[in-house]
Amino acid sequence: MLNVTTNNSRPSRANLVRKGLLVVLFGLAVLTAYLIYQRQNPYKVQVFATKSGWGYTILNRGKLFINQPTIPGQPGLVGFATEAEARRVGERVVWKIQQDKALPTLTNDELRQLGVKIP
């Protein structure tokens, strides 16, 4: 009787290649998910009703960044006339933040271009 012993404890080269490819694919999947997350707009505009009209808040990754209950740069406590006005201005502020990476200012002309009726 012939007694042949084989060493099955060492993984074959093909198994090592498969495991290596799985690790690389997993790494690429994680990297892709991270890059997609980073490209998402971190800012979100929410509008709300006030006693004098409408206002908006801007959230940065879910945290309060700007709270604007009145028309910016205007005297008094006058809110936006409509929800749509507040949303348009909030979205313009987000656009400016993304362009300059700083807190934006809006001129009266810009507000008028966005359809805001300045008192």
mmCIF file of N, CA, C and O in Angstrom, residues 1-46:
data_model
loop_
_atom_site.group_PDB
_atom_site.id
_atom_site.type_symbol
_atom_site.label_atom_id
_atom_site.label_comp_id
_atom_site.label_asym_id
_atom_site.label_seq_id
_atom_site.Cartn_x
_atom_site.Cartn_y
_atom_site.Cartn_z
ATOM 1 N N MET A 1 0.841 -1.171 0.000
ATOM 2 C CA MET A 1 0.000 0.000 0.000
ATOM 3 C C MET A 1 0.888 1.237 0.000
ATOM 4 O O MET A 1 1.819 1.319 0.783
ATOM 5 N N LEU A 2 0.525 2.163 -0.858
ATOM 6 C CA LEU A 2 1.304 3.380 -1.025
ATOM 7 C C LEU A 2 0.712 4.471 -0.151
ATOM 8 O O LEU A 2 -0.472 4.772 -0.198
ATOM 9 N N ASN A 3 1.514 5.083 0.671
ATOM 10 C CA ASN A 3 1.068 6.133 1.583
ATOM 11 C C ASN A 3 1.560 7.477 1.055
ATOM 12 O O ASN A 3 2.735 7.779 1.128
ATOM 13 N N VAL A 4 0.635 8.263 0.511
ATOM 14 C CA VAL A 4 1.009 9.561 -0.038
ATOM 15 C C VAL A 4 0.413 10.633 0.871
ATOM 16 O O VAL A 4 -0.773 10.639 1.147
ATOM 17 N N THR A 5 1.250 11.530 1.302
ATOM 18 C CA THR A 5 0.762 12.647 2.137
ATOM 19 C C THR A 5 0.866 13.936 1.327
ATOM 20 O O THR A 5 1.821 14.149 0.592
ATOM 21 N N THR A 6 -0.137 14.736 1.469
ATOM 22 C CA THR A 6 -0.123 16.034 0.790
ATOM 23 C C THR A 6 -0.226 17.124 1.838
ATOM 24 O O THR A 6 -0.790 16.931 2.920
ATOM 25 N N ASN A 7 0.307 18.245 1.502
ATOM 26 C CA ASN A 7 0.281 19.377 2.425
ATOM 27 C C ASN A 7 -0.853 20.310 1.998
ATOM 28 O O ASN A 7 -0.681 21.173 1.163
ATOM 29 N N ASN A 8 -2.050 20.101 2.596
ATOM 30 C CA ASN A 8 -3.222 20.921 2.266
ATOM 31 C C ASN A 8 -3.303 22.175 3.130
ATOM 32 O O ASN A 8 -4.234 22.948 2.996
ATOM 33 N N SER A 9 -2.357 22.391 4.016
ATOM 34 C CA SER A 9 -2.428 23.546 4.896
ATOM 35 C C SER A 9 -2.013 24.824 4.180
ATOM 36 O O SER A 9 -2.378 25.907 4.619
ATOM 37 N N ARG A 10 -1.275 24.752 3.081
ATOM 38 C CA ARG A 10 -0.877 25.945 2.331
ATOM 39 C C ARG A 10 -1.940 26.264 1.287
ATOM 40 O O ARG A 10 -2.343 25.406 0.516
ATOM 41 N N PRO A 11 -2.401 27.526 1.253
ATOM 42 C CA PRO A 11 -3.387 27.881 0.230
ATOM 43 C C PRO A 11 -2.723 27.889 -1.146
ATOM 44 O O PRO A 11 -1.547 28.216 -1.291
ATOM 45 N N SER A 12 -3.484 27.536 -2.114
ATOM 46 C CA SER A 12 -2.943 27.512 -3.472
ATOM 47 C C SER A 12 -2.761 28.936 -3.976
ATOM 48 O O SER A 12 -3.340 29.892 -3.453
ATOM 49 N N ARG A 13 -1.972 29.076 -5.004
ATOM 50 C CA ARG A 13 -1.711 30.380 -5.600
ATOM 51 C C ARG A 13 -3.015 31.012 -6.112
ATOM 52 O O ARG A 13 -3.235 32.206 -5.965
ATOM 53 N N ALA A 14 -3.883 30.220 -6.695
ATOM 54 C CA ALA A 14 -5.160 30.725 -7.207
ATOM 55 C C ALA A 14 -6.020 31.287 -6.069
ATOM 56 O O ALA A 14 -6.668 32.325 -6.231
ATOM 57 N N ASN A 15 -6.026 30.632 -4.918
ATOM 58 C CA ASN A 15 -6.792 31.131 -3.774
ATOM 59 C C ASN A 15 -6.209 32.444 -3.270
ATOM 60 O O ASN A 15 -6.955 33.351 -2.887
ATOM 61 N N LEU A 16 -4.913 32.563 -3.253
ATOM 62 C CA LEU A 16 -4.284 33.815 -2.818
ATOM 63 C C LEU A 16 -4.634 34.954 -3.779
ATOM 64 O O LEU A 16 -4.928 36.074 -3.346
ATOM 65 N N VAL A 17 -4.637 34.671 -5.067
ATOM 66 C CA VAL A 17 -4.988 35.688 -6.050
ATOM 67 C C VAL A 17 -6.443 36.109 -5.866
ATOM 68 O O VAL A 17 -6.767 37.305 -5.891
ATOM 69 N N ARG A 18 -7.334 35.158 -5.656
ATOM 70 C CA ARG A 18 -8.759 35.480 -5.435
ATOM 71 C C ARG A 18 -8.938 36.358 -4.203
ATOM 72 O O ARG A 18 -9.670 37.353 -4.236
ATOM 73 N N LYS A 19 -8.276 35.983 -3.117
ATOM 74 C CA LYS A 19 -8.396 36.774 -1.883
ATOM 75 C C LYS A 19 -7.820 38.169 -2.076
ATOM 76 O O LYS A 19 -8.392 39.160 -1.611
ATOM 77 N N GLY A 20 -6.720 38.269 -2.793
ATOM 78 C CA GLY A 20 -6.129 39.580 -3.065
ATOM 79 C C GLY A 20 -7.057 40.455 -3.896
ATOM 80 O O GLY A 20 -7.230 41.643 -3.612
ATOM 81 N N LEU A 21 -7.673 39.864 -4.909
ATOM 82 C CA LEU A 21 -8.617 40.615 -5.735
ATOM 83 C C LEU A 21 -9.836 41.059 -4.937
ATOM 84 O O LEU A 21 -10.346 42.170 -5.120
ATOM 85 N N LEU A 22 -10.322 40.211 -4.047
ATOM 86 C CA LEU A 22 -11.461 40.592 -3.199
ATOM 87 C C LEU A 22 -11.103 41.770 -2.302
ATOM 88 O O LEU A 22 -11.906 42.690 -2.116
ATOM 89 N N VAL A 23 -9.893 41.764 -1.755
ATOM 90 C CA VAL A 23 -9.452 42.872 -0.897
ATOM 91 C C VAL A 23 -9.368 44.156 -1.719
ATOM 92 O O VAL A 23 -9.828 45.221 -1.284
ATOM 93 N N VAL A 24 -8.816 44.087 -2.916
ATOM 94 C CA VAL A 24 -8.710 45.260 -3.777
ATOM 95 C C VAL A 24 -10.103 45.767 -4.153
ATOM 96 O O VAL A 24 -10.373 46.969 -4.096
ATOM 97 N N LEU A 25 -11.009 44.887 -4.538
ATOM 98 C CA LEU A 25 -12.371 45.293 -4.893
ATOM 99 C C LEU A 25 -13.095 45.926 -3.711
ATOM 100 O O LEU A 25 -13.809 46.929 -3.868
ATOM 101 N N PHE A 26 -12.926 45.356 -2.537
ATOM 102 C CA PHE A 26 -13.546 45.934 -1.337
ATOM 103 C C PHE A 26 -12.987 47.334 -1.085
ATOM 104 O O PHE A 26 -13.737 48.270 -0.794
ATOM 105 N N GLY A 27 -11.691 47.498 -1.219
ATOM 106 C CA GLY A 27 -11.068 48.813 -1.034
ATOM 107 C C GLY A 27 -11.589 49.829 -2.031
ATOM 108 O O GLY A 27 -11.869 50.982 -1.687
ATOM 109 N N LEU A 28 -11.739 49.421 -3.290
ATOM 110 C CA LEU A 28 -12.285 50.324 -4.303
ATOM 111 C C LEU A 28 -13.734 50.703 -4.004
ATOM 112 O O LEU A 28 -14.142 51.846 -4.222
ATOM 113 N N ALA A 29 -14.517 49.757 -3.513
ATOM 114 C CA ALA A 29 -15.911 50.046 -3.168
ATOM 115 C C ALA A 29 -15.985 51.064 -2.029
ATOM 116 O O ALA A 29 -16.782 52.005 -2.071
ATOM 117 N N VAL A 30 -15.146 50.903 -1.025
ATOM 118 C CA VAL A 30 -15.129 51.843 0.105
ATOM 119 C C VAL A 30 -14.683 53.225 -0.373
ATOM 120 O O VAL A 30 -15.283 54.244 -0.010
ATOM 121 N N LEU A 31 -13.664 53.288 -1.202
ATOM 122 C CA LEU A 31 -13.180 54.556 -1.728
ATOM 123 C C LEU A 31 -14.253 55.249 -2.564
ATOM 124 O O LEU A 31 -14.472 56.458 -2.432
ATOM 125 N N THR A 32 -14.947 54.510 -3.395
ATOM 126 C CA THR A 32 -16.013 55.073 -4.219
ATOM 127 C C THR A 32 -17.135 55.639 -3.347
ATOM 128 O O THR A 32 -17.613 56.757 -3.583
ATOM 129 N N ALA A 33 -17.549 54.910 -2.342
ATOM 130 C CA ALA A 33 -18.607 55.388 -1.439
ATOM 131 C C ALA A 33 -18.171 56.674 -0.734
ATOM 132 O O ALA A 33 -18.950 57.625 -0.604
ATOM 133 N N TYR A 34 -16.932 56.728 -0.291
ATOM 134 C CA TYR A 34 -16.411 57.914 0.389
ATOM 135 C C TYR A 34 -16.410 59.119 -0.549
ATOM 136 O O TYR A 34 -16.829 60.217 -0.170
ATOM 137 N N LEU A 35 -15.961 58.929 -1.782
ATOM 138 C CA LEU A 35 -15.905 60.032 -2.737
ATOM 139 C C LEU A 35 -17.298 60.533 -3.094
ATOM 140 O O LEU A 35 -17.521 61.738 -3.237
ATOM 141 N N ILE A 36 -18.265 59.644 -3.229
ATOM 142 C CA ILE A 36 -19.641 60.059 -3.497
ATOM 143 C C ILE A 36 -20.184 60.870 -2.323
ATOM 144 O O ILE A 36 -20.827 61.902 -2.506
ATOM 145 N N TYR A 37 -19.909 60.427 -1.103
ATOM 146 C CA TYR A 37 -20.364 61.151 0.090
ATOM 147 C C TYR A 37 -19.760 62.549 0.129
ATOM 148 O O TYR A 37 -20.446 63.519 0.428
ATOM 149 N N GLN A 38 -18.481 62.670 -0.205
ATOM 150 C CA GLN A 38 -17.801 63.968 -0.162
ATOM 151 C C GLN A 38 -18.345 64.934 -1.213
ATOM 152 O O GLN A 38 -18.315 66.130 -1.010
ATOM 153 N N ARG A 39 -18.822 64.427 -2.351
ATOM 154 C CA ARG A 39 -19.303 65.284 -3.422
ATOM 155 C C ARG A 39 -20.718 65.791 -3.176
ATOM 156 O O ARG A 39 -21.178 66.690 -3.864
ATOM 157 N N GLN A 40 -21.424 65.222 -2.221
ATOM 158 C CA GLN A 40 -22.781 65.665 -1.948
ATOM 159 C C GLN A 40 -22.743 67.066 -1.348
ATOM 160 O O GLN A 40 -21.824 67.425 -0.628
ATOM 161 N N ASN A 41 -23.756 67.842 -1.663
ATOM 162 C CA ASN A 41 -23.853 69.190 -1.128
ATOM 163 C C ASN A 41 -24.097 69.107 0.376
ATOM 164 O O ASN A 41 -25.118 68.566 0.805
ATOM 165 N N PRO A 42 -23.192 69.653 1.183
ATOM 166 C CA PRO A 42 -23.375 69.568 2.635
ATOM 167 C C PRO A 42 -24.412 70.558 3.169
ATOM 168 O O PRO A 42 -24.828 70.464 4.312
ATOM 169 N N TYR A 43 -24.839 71.501 2.329
ATOM 170 C CA TYR A 43 -25.758 72.544 2.777
ATOM 171 C C TYR A 43 -27.199 72.229 2.384
ATOM 172 O O TYR A 43 -27.458 71.724 1.303
ATOM 173 N N LYS A 44 -28.100 72.573 3.283
ATOM 174 C CA LYS A 44 -29.522 72.370 3.025
ATOM 175 C C LYS A 44 -30.271 73.617 3.499
ATOM 176 O O LYS A 44 -30.016 74.122 4.599
ATOM 177 N N VAL A 45 -31.192 74.095 2.662
ATOM 178 C CA VAL A 45 -31.998 75.271 2.996
ATOM 179 C C VAL A 45 -33.352 74.797 3.510
ATOM 180 O O VAL A 45 -33.995 73.946 2.896
ATOM 181 N N GLN A 46 -33.756 75.368 4.622
ATOM 182 C CA GLN A 46 -35.097 75.107 5.165
ATOM 183 C C GLN A 46 -35.777 76.458 5.391
ATOM 184 O O GLN A 46 -35.163 77.378 5.924
#
